[in-house]
Every structure is written in C-alpha cells, then in structure tokens.
mmCIF file of C-alpha atoms in Angstrom:
data_model
loop_
_atom_site.group_PDB
_atom_site.id
_atom_site.type_symbol
_atom_site.label_atom_id
_atom_site.label_comp_id
_atom_site.label_asym_id
_atom_site.label_seq_id
_atom_site.Cartn_x
_atom_site.Cartn_y
_atom_site.Cartn_z
ATOM 1 C CA MET A 58 163.029 28.089 130.645
ATOM 2 C CA ARG A 59 159.442 29.208 131.059
ATOM 3 C CA LEU A 60 158.645 26.262 133.312
ATOM 4 C CA LEU A 61 161.795 26.888 135.338
ATOM 5 C CA ARG A 62 160.812 30.513 135.880
ATOM 6 C CA TYR A 63 157.274 29.464 136.778
ATOM 7 C CA VAL A 64 158.503 27.022 139.432
ATOM 8 C CA ALA A 65 161.000 29.573 140.790
ATOM 9 C CA ALA A 66 158.229 32.185 141.032
ATOM 10 C CA CYS A 67 155.984 29.711 142.895
ATOM 11 C CA LEU A 68 158.730 28.961 145.423
ATOM 12 C CA LEU A 69 159.704 32.602 145.983
ATOM 13 C CA CYS A 70 156.069 33.728 146.308
ATOM 14 C CA SER A 71 155.126 30.833 148.612
ATOM 15 C CA LEU A 72 157.764 31.894 151.096
ATOM 16 C CA ALA A 73 156.475 35.487 151.033
ATOM 17 C CA LEU A 74 152.900 34.317 151.670
ATOM 18 C CA VAL A 75 153.723 32.600 154.959
ATOM 19 C CA LEU A 76 155.725 35.483 156.426
ATOM 20 C CA PRO A 77 154.281 38.096 158.776
ATOM 21 C CA TYR A 78 154.411 41.778 157.848
ATOM 22 C CA ARG A 79 157.886 42.785 159.004
ATOM 23 C CA ALA A 80 159.546 39.548 157.967
ATOM 24 C CA ARG A 81 157.928 39.818 154.534
ATOM 25 C CA ALA A 82 159.178 43.388 154.112
ATOM 26 C CA LEU A 83 162.705 42.273 155.036
ATOM 27 C CA TYR A 84 162.454 39.309 152.661
ATOM 28 C CA LEU A 85 161.363 41.571 149.787
ATOM 29 C CA SER A 86 164.157 44.045 150.583
ATOM 30 C CA PHE A 87 166.665 41.189 150.681
ATOM 31 C CA LEU A 88 165.482 39.858 147.314
ATOM 32 C CA ALA A 89 165.734 43.332 145.788
ATOM 33 C CA ALA A 90 169.257 43.785 147.178
ATOM 34 C CA ALA A 91 170.337 40.317 146.014
ATOM 35 C CA VAL A 92 169.057 40.859 142.472
ATOM 36 C CA HIS A 93 170.649 44.291 142.197
ATOM 37 C CA ALA A 94 173.950 43.387 143.889
ATOM 38 C CA PRO A 95 175.841 42.011 140.833
ATOM 39 C CA TYR A 96 175.004 45.144 138.843
ATOM 40 C CA ALA A 97 175.951 47.447 141.715
ATOM 41 C CA TRP A 98 179.263 45.586 142.148
ATOM 42 C CA PHE A 99 179.932 45.729 138.424
ATOM 43 C CA GLY A 100 179.251 49.474 138.475
ATOM 44 C CA ARG A 101 181.699 49.996 141.318
ATOM 45 C CA LEU A 102 184.349 47.902 139.590
ATOM 46 C CA SER A 103 183.854 49.855 136.356
ATOM 47 C CA ARG A 104 184.257 53.180 138.151
ATOM 48 C CA ARG A 105 187.426 51.948 139.776
ATOM 49 C CA ILE A 106 188.906 50.756 136.492
ATOM 50 C CA LEU A 107 187.962 53.994 134.726
ATOM 51 C CA ASP A 108 189.478 56.033 137.589
ATOM 52 C CA SER A 109 192.712 54.049 137.484
ATOM 53 C CA LEU A 110 192.907 54.560 133.717
ATOM 54 C CA ARG A 111 192.123 58.291 134.195
ATOM 55 C CA VAL A 112 189.202 57.976 131.809
ATOM 56 C CA SER A 113 186.184 60.149 132.563
ATOM 57 C CA ASN A 114 183.079 58.156 133.341
ATOM 58 C CA PRO A 115 180.429 58.785 130.654
ATOM 59 C CA TYR A 116 177.690 58.153 133.206
ATOM 60 C CA ASP A 117 178.849 61.090 135.346
ATOM 61 C CA ARG A 118 176.649 63.232 133.096
ATOM 62 C CA LEU A 119 173.690 61.648 134.900
ATOM 63 C CA ASP A 120 174.821 62.821 138.319
ATOM 64 C CA TYR A 121 173.549 66.424 138.054
ATOM 65 C CA ARG A 122 175.007 67.555 141.352
ATOM 66 C CA ASP A 123 173.904 71.011 142.556
ATOM 67 C CA MET B 1393 148.906 84.016 143.434
ATOM 68 C CA THR B 1394 148.298 84.020 139.683
ATOM 69 C CA ALA B 1395 144.960 85.004 138.209
ATOM 70 C CA SER B 1396 144.149 81.400 137.308
ATOM 71 C CA THR B 1397 144.829 80.093 140.800
ATOM 72 C CA THR B 1398 141.716 79.131 142.719
ATOM 73 C CA ALA B 1399 141.311 79.486 146.454
ATOM 74 C CA THR B 1400 141.052 75.747 146.959
ATOM 75 C CA GLU B 1401 143.533 73.327 148.456
ATOM 76 C CA CYS B 1402 144.818 70.132 146.940
ATOM 77 C CA ALA B 1403 146.609 67.019 148.218
ATOM 78 C CA VAL B 1404 149.306 65.394 146.067
ATOM 79 C CA LEU B 1405 150.704 61.927 146.690
ATOM 80 C CA TYR B 1406 154.343 62.935 146.556
ATOM 81 C CA SER B 1407 157.473 60.785 146.282
ATOM 82 C CA GLY B 1408 159.646 63.670 145.094
ATOM 83 C CA GLY B 1409 160.336 61.977 141.766
ATOM 84 C CA THR B 1410 159.880 63.561 138.354
ATOM 85 C CA ASP B 1411 156.212 62.655 137.886
ATOM 86 C CA SER B 1412 154.898 63.686 141.298
ATOM 87 C CA THR B 1413 156.988 66.883 141.268
ATOM 88 C CA CYS B 1414 155.450 67.755 137.909
ATOM 89 C CA VAL B 1415 151.956 67.125 139.319
ATOM 90 C CA ALA B 1416 152.763 69.245 142.389
ATOM 91 C CA ALA B 1417 153.785 72.100 140.081
ATOM 92 C CA LEU B 1418 150.669 71.675 137.933
ATOM 93 C CA MET B 1419 148.479 71.774 141.049
ATOM 94 C CA ALA B 1420 150.325 74.859 142.327
ATOM 95 C CA GLU B 1421 149.209 76.636 139.157
ATOM 96 C CA ARG B 1422 145.561 75.818 139.984
ATOM 97 C CA HIS B 1423 145.307 75.802 143.779
ATOM 98 C CA ALA B 1424 146.128 78.244 146.540
ATOM 99 C CA ARG B 1425 147.769 75.586 148.737
ATOM 100 C CA VAL B 1426 149.196 72.207 147.835
ATOM 101 C CA HIS B 1427 149.706 69.522 150.487
ATOM 102 C CA LEU B 1428 152.541 67.186 149.472
ATOM 103 C CA LEU B 1429 152.087 63.823 151.177
ATOM 104 C CA THR B 1430 155.011 61.385 151.338
ATOM 105 C CA PHE B 1431 154.474 57.945 152.840
ATOM 106 C CA GLU B 1432 156.951 55.726 154.613
ATOM 107 C CA ASP B 1433 156.903 52.180 155.907
ATOM 108 C CA ILE B 1434 159.413 49.652 157.161
ATOM 109 C CA ALA B 1435 160.655 48.895 153.633
ATOM 110 C CA THR B 1436 161.208 52.525 152.605
ATOM 111 C CA ARG B 1437 162.181 54.205 155.866
ATOM 112 C CA GLY B 1438 165.869 54.532 154.964
ATOM 113 C CA SER B 1439 165.283 56.274 151.642
ATOM 114 C CA PRO B 1440 165.628 60.064 151.222
ATOM 115 C CA SER B 1441 162.890 62.494 152.198
ATOM 116 C CA PRO B 1442 162.164 64.570 149.081
ATOM 117 C CA THR B 1443 162.872 67.931 150.731
ATOM 118 C CA ALA B 1444 165.185 69.225 147.950
ATOM 119 C CA ASN B 1445 162.442 69.167 145.333
ATOM 120 C CA VAL B 1446 159.967 70.689 147.804
ATOM 121 C CA GLU B 1447 162.395 73.614 148.201
ATOM 122 C CA ARG B 1448 162.688 73.939 144.404
ATOM 123 C CA LEU B 1449 158.889 74.114 144.172
ATOM 124 C CA ARG B 1450 158.783 76.765 146.906
ATOM 125 C CA ALA B 1451 161.470 78.795 145.136
ATOM 126 C CA LYS B 1452 159.440 78.699 141.928
ATOM 127 C CA TYR B 1453 155.842 79.086 143.195
ATOM 128 C CA GLY B 1454 156.251 80.666 146.630
ATOM 129 C CA ASP B 1455 155.437 79.264 150.048
ATOM 130 C CA ARG B 1456 152.201 77.518 149.170
ATOM 131 C CA PHE B 1457 153.376 73.962 149.829
ATOM 132 C CA THR B 1458 152.857 71.948 153.004
ATOM 133 C CA HIS B 1459 154.973 68.802 153.121
ATOM 134 C CA ALA B 1460 154.018 65.913 155.421
ATOM 135 C CA LEU B 1461 155.825 62.601 155.916
ATOM 136 C CA LEU B 1462 153.181 60.070 156.967
ATOM 137 C CA PRO B 1463 153.871 56.567 158.342
ATOM 138 C CA THR B 1464 151.688 53.839 156.849
ATOM 139 C CA ASP B 1465 153.089 50.685 158.470
ATOM 140 C CA ARG B 1466 150.079 49.620 160.497
ATOM 141 C CA LEU B 1467 147.627 50.567 157.791
ATOM 142 C CA LEU B 1468 149.596 48.609 155.178
ATOM 143 C CA GLU B 1469 149.782 45.638 157.524
ATOM 144 C CA LYS B 1470 146.007 45.714 158.043
ATOM 145 C CA ILE B 1471 145.315 45.990 154.317
ATOM 146 C CA SER B 1472 147.728 43.135 153.541
ATOM 147 C CA TYR B 1473 146.557 40.713 156.226
ATOM 148 C CA GLU B 1474 142.851 41.393 156.916
ATOM 149 C CA ARG B 1475 140.857 38.112 156.516
ATOM 150 C CA TYR B 1476 144.126 36.586 155.366
ATOM 151 C CA ALA B 1477 143.202 32.881 155.242
ATOM 152 C CA ARG B 1478 140.007 33.623 153.329
ATOM 153 C CA ASN B 1479 141.811 35.944 150.892
ATOM 154 C CA LEU B 1480 144.589 33.415 150.383
ATOM 155 C CA ARG B 1481 142.012 30.815 149.359
ATOM 156 C CA ARG B 1482 140.256 33.249 147.027
ATOM 157 C CA HIS B 1483 143.228 35.041 145.476
ATOM 158 C CA GLY B 1484 146.227 32.730 145.961
ATOM 159 C CA PHE B 1485 149.561 34.210 144.920
ATOM 160 C CA PHE B 1486 147.884 37.549 144.193
ATOM 161 C CA MET B 1487 148.291 38.161 147.910
ATOM 162 C CA VAL B 1488 151.921 39.074 147.190
ATOM 163 C CA ALA B 1489 150.658 42.182 145.384
ATOM 164 C CA THR B 1490 152.341 44.344 148.015
ATOM 165 C CA PRO B 1491 152.942 47.317 145.687
ATOM 166 C CA GLY B 1492 149.160 47.481 145.217
ATOM 167 C CA PHE B 1493 148.465 47.165 148.948
ATOM 168 C CA SER B 1494 151.065 49.847 149.573
ATOM 169 C CA SER B 1495 149.395 52.090 146.994
ATOM 170 C CA LEU B 1496 145.982 51.532 148.602
ATOM 171 C CA SER B 1497 147.421 52.421 152.026
ATOM 172 C CA TRP B 1498 148.710 55.729 150.566
ATOM 173 C CA HIS B 1499 145.293 56.538 149.118
ATOM 174 C CA ALA B 1500 143.495 55.637 152.359
ATOM 175 C CA ARG B 1501 145.945 57.828 154.297
ATOM 176 C CA THR B 1502 145.496 60.646 151.779
ATOM 177 C CA ILE B 1503 141.701 60.493 152.099
ATOM 178 C CA ALA B 1504 141.951 60.603 155.903
ATOM 179 C CA TYR B 1505 144.298 63.607 155.591
ATOM 180 C CA CYS B 1506 141.860 65.315 153.219
ATOM 181 C CA LEU B 1507 138.960 64.697 155.625
ATOM 182 C CA ASP B 1508 141.013 66.162 158.491
ATOM 183 C CA HIS B 1509 141.898 69.294 156.510
ATOM 184 C CA GLY B 1510 138.685 69.823 154.543
ATOM 185 C CA ILE B 1511 140.463 69.172 151.219
ATOM 186 C CA THR B 1512 138.259 68.134 148.317
ATOM 187 C CA HIS B 1513 140.849 67.597 145.575
ATOM 188 C CA ALA B 1514 143.655 65.023 145.296
ATOM 189 C CA ALA B 1515 146.090 64.095 142.528
ATOM 190 C CA ASP B 1516 149.012 61.794 141.883
ATOM 191 C CA GLY B 1517 151.730 61.238 139.276
ATOM 192 C CA VAL B 1518 150.613 57.923 137.783
ATOM 193 C CA THR B 1519 151.815 57.583 134.177
ATOM 194 C CA ARG B 1520 151.765 54.757 131.621
ATOM 195 C CA GLU B 1521 155.025 53.355 133.006
ATOM 196 C CA LEU B 1522 155.053 50.094 134.972
ATOM 197 C CA GLN B 1523 151.601 49.263 133.676
ATOM 198 C CA HIS B 1524 151.518 45.889 135.402
ATOM 199 C CA PHE B 1525 151.487 47.532 138.846
ATOM 200 C CA PRO B 1526 148.016 47.193 140.384
ATOM 201 C CA GLY B 1527 147.888 50.908 141.182
ATOM 202 C CA HIS B 1528 148.648 51.733 137.529
ATOM 203 C CA LEU B 1529 145.965 49.531 135.976
ATOM 204 C CA GLY B 1530 143.004 51.441 134.545
ATOM 205 C CA ALA B 1531 140.405 49.295 136.333
ATOM 206 C CA VAL B 1532 142.138 49.715 139.697
ATOM 207 C CA LEU B 1533 142.568 53.458 139.209
ATOM 208 C CA GLU B 1534 138.805 53.662 138.755
ATOM 209 C CA LEU B 1535 138.354 51.814 142.064
ATOM 210 C CA TRP B 1536 140.585 54.402 143.773
ATOM 211 C CA ARG B 1537 138.576 57.180 142.085
ATOM 212 C CA GLY B 1538 135.315 55.714 143.371
ATOM 213 C CA LEU B 1539 136.724 55.536 146.895
ATOM 214 C CA TYR B 1540 137.723 59.212 146.807
ATOM 215 C CA LYS B 1541 134.355 60.160 145.334
ATOM 216 C CA ASP B 1542 132.495 58.371 148.129
ATOM 217 C CA MET B 1543 134.408 60.541 150.595
ATOM 218 C CA GLY B 1544 133.587 63.746 148.690
ATOM 219 C CA ILE B 1545 137.011 64.130 147.084
ATOM 220 C CA ALA B 1546 137.828 64.532 143.373
ATOM 221 C CA TYR B 1547 140.858 62.413 142.447
ATOM 222 C CA GLU B 1548 142.759 62.963 139.222
ATOM 223 C CA ASN B 1549 145.844 61.667 137.384
ATOM 224 C CA PRO B 1550 146.907 64.753 135.408
ATOM 225 C CA VAL B 1551 149.995 63.193 133.739
ATOM 226 C CA ARG B 1552 148.474 59.766 133.121
ATOM 227 C CA ASP B 1553 148.498 60.151 129.342
ATOM 228 C CA TRP B 1554 151.710 62.121 128.996
ATOM 229 C CA GLU B 1555 154.567 60.492 127.101
ATOM 230 C CA VAL B 1556 157.153 58.544 129.076
ATOM 231 C CA PRO B 1557 160.915 58.502 128.519
ATOM 232 C CA PRO B 1558 162.063 55.631 126.284
ATOM 233 C CA ASP B 1559 164.788 54.209 128.493
ATOM 234 C CA ARG B 1560 164.064 51.299 130.734
ATOM 235 C CA GLN B 1561 166.151 49.803 133.521
ATOM 236 C CA PHE B 1562 168.255 46.833 132.484
ATOM 237 C CA LEU B 1563 166.861 44.812 135.390
ATOM 238 C CA ASP B 1564 163.320 45.484 134.252
ATOM 239 C CA ARG B 1565 164.253 44.091 130.880
ATOM 240 C CA LEU B 1566 165.787 41.016 132.493
ATOM 241 C CA ILE B 1567 162.651 40.116 134.437
ATOM 242 C CA VAL B 1568 160.068 41.536 132.075
ATOM 243 C CA GLY B 1569 161.775 39.734 129.167
ATOM 244 C CA ALA B 1570 159.595 39.135 126.180
ATOM 245 C CA HIS B 1571 156.577 40.629 127.934
ATOM 246 C CA GLY B 1572 157.926 44.196 127.530
ATOM 247 C CA PHE B 1573 155.117 46.643 126.908
ATOM 248 C CA GLY B 1574 155.518 48.152 123.478
ATOM 249 C CA ALA B 1575 158.515 48.829 121.311
ATOM 250 C CA GLN B 1576 160.825 51.757 122.018
ATOM 251 C CA PRO B 1577 159.913 54.849 119.987
ATOM 252 C CA GLU B 1578 162.444 55.848 117.355
ATOM 253 C CA THR B 1579 162.418 59.499 118.379
ATOM 254 C CA PRO B 1580 162.594 60.751 121.971
ATOM 255 C CA PRO B 1581 159.212 61.728 123.437
ATOM 256 C CA GLN B 1582 158.520 65.456 123.636
ATOM 257 C CA ARG B 1583 155.863 65.848 126.315
ATOM 258 C CA THR B 1584 157.204 64.050 129.361
ATOM 259 C CA THR B 1585 157.038 65.223 132.958
ATOM 260 C CA GLY B 1586 160.846 65.585 132.888
ATOM 261 C CA VAL B 1587 160.781 67.843 129.816
ATOM 262 C CA TRP B 1588 158.007 69.945 131.412
ATOM 263 C CA LEU B 1589 160.007 70.383 134.658
ATOM 264 C CA HIS B 1590 163.218 71.138 132.765
ATOM 265 C CA GLU B 1591 161.531 73.853 130.708
ATOM 266 C CA ARG B 1592 160.403 75.538 133.937
ATOM 267 C CA GLY B 1593 163.795 75.309 135.618
ATOM 268 C CA LEU B 1594 162.651 72.643 138.087
ATOM 269 C CA ALA B 1595 164.951 69.871 136.806
ATOM 270 C CA PRO B 1596 168.566 70.018 135.586
ATOM 271 C CA ALA B 1597 167.881 67.885 132.482
ATOM 272 C CA PRO B 1598 164.849 66.635 130.519
ATOM 273 C CA ASN B 1599 165.309 63.053 131.701
ATOM 274 C CA VAL B 1600 166.864 62.438 135.102
ATOM 275 C CA LYS B 1601 165.090 59.135 135.764
ATOM 276 C CA GLY B 1602 167.459 56.437 137.001
ATOM 277 C CA SER B 1603 170.282 58.906 137.695
ATOM 278 C CA ARG B 1604 171.990 59.422 141.048
ATOM 279 C CA TYR B 1605 170.295 62.805 141.181
ATOM 280 C CA ASP B 1606 166.904 61.098 140.906
ATOM 281 C CA PHE B 1607 167.680 58.528 143.606
ATOM 282 C CA ALA B 1608 168.862 61.271 145.967
ATOM 283 C CA MET B 1609 165.683 63.339 145.459
ATOM 284 C CA GLN B 1610 163.069 60.631 145.601
ATOM 285 C CA HIS B 1611 161.507 58.621 148.390
ATOM 286 C CA ALA B 1612 161.539 54.926 147.474
ATOM 287 C CA CYS B 1613 158.433 52.874 146.835
ATOM 288 C CA TYR B 1614 157.811 49.396 148.227
ATOM 289 C CA PRO B 1615 160.351 46.790 146.950
ATOM 290 C CA PHE B 1616 158.827 45.210 143.856
ATOM 291 C CA VAL B 1617 161.320 42.639 142.569
ATOM 292 C CA LEU B 1618 159.222 39.746 143.893
ATOM 293 C CA PHE B 1619 156.073 41.286 142.477
ATOM 294 C CA ASN B 1620 157.703 41.576 139.031
ATOM 295 C CA ILE B 1621 158.719 37.921 139.285
ATOM 296 C CA PHE B 1622 155.156 37.013 140.263
ATOM 297 C CA VAL B 1623 153.639 38.881 137.319
ATOM 298 C CA PHE B 1624 156.074 37.977 134.543
ATOM 299 C CA TRP B 1625 157.257 34.541 135.591
ATOM 300 C CA TYR B 1626 154.031 33.225 137.128
ATOM 301 C CA CYS B 1627 150.929 35.076 135.848
ATOM 302 C CA LEU B 1628 152.072 35.713 132.296
ATOM 303 C CA ALA B 1629 153.983 32.440 131.878
ATOM 304 C CA TYR B 1630 150.816 30.614 130.874
ATOM 305 C CA GLY B 1631 148.221 33.392 131.073
ATOM 306 C CA ASP B 1632 147.582 36.737 129.433
ATOM 307 C CA MET B 1633 147.468 40.353 130.550
ATOM 308 C CA ALA B 1634 143.680 40.613 130.320
ATOM 309 C CA ARG B 1635 143.237 37.726 132.768
ATOM 310 C CA TYR B 1636 145.877 39.226 135.086
ATOM 311 C CA GLU B 1637 144.097 42.601 135.074
ATOM 312 C CA GLU B 1638 140.751 40.966 135.758
ATOM 313 C CA ARG B 1639 142.076 39.077 138.790
ATOM 314 C CA CYS B 1640 143.858 42.168 140.086
ATOM 315 C CA ALA B 1641 140.674 44.218 139.764
ATOM 316 C CA ARG B 1642 138.699 41.537 141.646
ATOM 317 C CA LEU B 1643 141.183 41.490 144.546
ATOM 318 C CA PHE B 1644 141.401 45.265 144.794
ATOM 319 C CA SER B 1645 137.674 45.720 144.484
ATOM 320 C CA GLU B 1646 137.311 43.688 147.690
ATOM 321 C CA LYS B 1647 140.154 45.568 149.379
ATOM 322 C CA VAL B 1648 138.645 48.935 148.458
ATOM 323 C CA ASP B 1649 135.324 47.859 149.968
ATOM 324 C CA VAL B 1650 137.083 47.053 153.239
ATOM 325 C CA VAL B 1651 138.979 50.355 153.250
ATOM 326 C CA ARG B 1652 135.767 52.252 152.456
ATOM 327 C CA GLY B 1653 134.244 50.805 155.641
ATOM 328 C CA TRP B 1654 137.251 51.952 157.669
ATOM 329 C CA LEU B 1655 137.084 55.457 156.181
ATOM 330 C CA LEU B 1656 133.347 55.798 156.797
ATOM 331 C CA GLU B 1657 133.958 54.885 160.423
ATOM 332 C CA TYR B 1658 136.840 57.382 160.536
ATOM 333 C CA ARG B 1659 134.586 60.117 159.184
ATOM 334 C CA ARG B 1660 131.980 59.271 161.839
ATOM 335 C CA LEU B 1661 134.167 58.665 164.887
ATOM 336 C CA GLY B 1662 137.396 60.543 164.093
ATOM 337 C CA PRO B 1663 140.161 59.789 166.615
ATOM 338 C CA ARG B 1664 137.997 57.081 168.248
ATOM 339 C CA SER B 1665 137.971 54.984 165.071
ATOM 340 C CA GLU B 1666 140.211 52.002 164.388
ATOM 341 C CA LEU B 1667 141.730 53.688 161.358
ATOM 342 C CA ALA B 1668 142.868 56.602 163.532
ATOM 343 C CA ARG B 1669 144.788 54.157 165.756
ATOM 344 C CA TRP B 1670 146.417 52.504 162.746
ATOM 345 C CA MET B 1671 147.531 55.869 161.398
ATOM 346 C CA GLU B 1672 149.457 56.746 164.546
ATOM 347 C CA SER B 1673 153.204 56.681 164.106
#
C-alpha cells in the first residue's frame, strides 16, 4: 500500500511539475474537486433522504445562519 | 480608543476565518488602525470575500479597520517559476509546494503594503494546525520573520501557541493516515481562537471550523490536496518529518533570498520596480 501511494504521488506530482502556472492551478483545483466529490455527493444524498423521512439533520446545528 | 491602544497601525494577513479574525481583534485592542489584507489568485478567486466578519469587527471595535483585497497571481507565478529548471534539479518534487509559495507571495505583498503605508507591525493567524504546511513550520516562520525584520517590520504570530479544536476533517485523516500529528485530547481545548471570539460575541459558537458558516465567511487558501499527497504519500512514505522540514527550510531559504532582493528594489525604486509591476491587478 505504501509503495502504491508512493508511485501514485510521483505520477500526480510529475504532472504538476510540467504545467505552467494557470494550468497547474486548474489541475490542483480539479484534483481537490475530484477528491471531495464523493463526500459532497454523499452529503447531498443524506440530506435528501433525511428530508424525505422528515428527520431533522443533526449537522444543521453547524450552519449558524444569521 | 481604549487606554491600552497605541497610536500605531498594524497589518493582518486576513482570510476571514476564525484564527485571522481573532488576530484582527487582538490587534484592534493594541493598535489604532488595523489593515486587513486578503489575497486572491486564480485558484481562490471564486471564494467569498470575508466582508461579514470585517463588519462584525467594526461593530465591536469601531471603524478602525481597513480591508483590502489584493491580487497575487503574478507574484505567485514569479515565486513558483523563477529559475525553474535549476530549482527543479535542486529541489525536485518540493517544487509542488504551492501552499508555501502562495504563503510567501502573501508575505511579500504584505511587506510591500506596509512599506507603502509606513506600517511597522504585521501579524497573522498561524496556529499549530496543519503543521506540515511550509508556512506553518517553525524554521520557515523564522525565515518570514527575518524578511520582515530586514524591511523594518515586526512580524508576530499571536495565536501560534493557542490550543486548536480537536476535530479534524475526514479527508485529512484519509490522506494523512497514520502520520496524524498527535492523539486527540480527551477533553475539549479551552483556549482556542474560536472560544475567544465566541466569548466576545464575534462568533456564534466556540467552534465553527468546517461548518457552512465558516465556509461562507472565509476566503479560501490555495488548493492543497496534491501537496498533502506529496507530503504524506511521497516524503513521509520512506522518510521522516525532520528530513522533510530540513528540505522545506532549504527551499524556502532560497526563495526568501530572492524575494528579499525584489523588496529591496521595490523600496528603492517604488512603482518603477519589477515587483510593482507584478503586484498590479
């Protein structure tokens, strides 16, 4: 697993090193979005299920709206 | 103005998050005017401007805050790519340390702002969180401090040793894995920036980090997923933290030397300097 991660890191970093400024920024933003996407989708799905079941979302306490 | 407030001005590197808002409030208790500097580049341009927390500070301390949104794209590009082939040979994959380059661009821009406005004091909200970030490493912070000092500015990290909230993002845990820094405390910390703000009516709860409220208030920092992968999957896979810190310090020592040259020229030539051109929006 460690070796696999090491090789993956080398590949992902190598690509970043050969990109110019704007392309690198877009690449980093894309990676961040791709890594976060499954969790964001899961969050949306959870909200939808909780809404349909009329169960209050326990995480709404973190929303602190003014 | 309270009795303890001095007549000096101060610049604060300000994202609008809990830590920098706490530092802004602390500085407002010591300085007559506080300049809140928020930085944006191509990767963060779409994120919120922290105006809501600036208004909260004004409501609490009066109109002693100046808020400026400063573009750093060209400066960050120059810092990232100056002598690129040579740096790539010397530092290898460390050249993906974009959060550190981004941090250095903020400090360079802050120093230029301080020189323009005759400000001799600067502060930021660096804590003990995310300790693998170049700009959070002790050795690199000392490099920043030396750079400020050379330009006649005192730079401080007033909440550096405050406690940090125990929760950590799930994604951090996924990438950080077994390299997590320290075990979670059994009792919640008492002296965090969030608790301090909450006690003064500047935050709705003692810990808002990671909430929707927090995301809506705070300007984003440079995307760091790749950098986390680099540190935890590459550097620490077969190396240790001490070696990582040493290599980071070596890279940023060279970068600070380059930026010092640019700032000295800026101080001498002002708008005719190269740095002045790179700071244009």
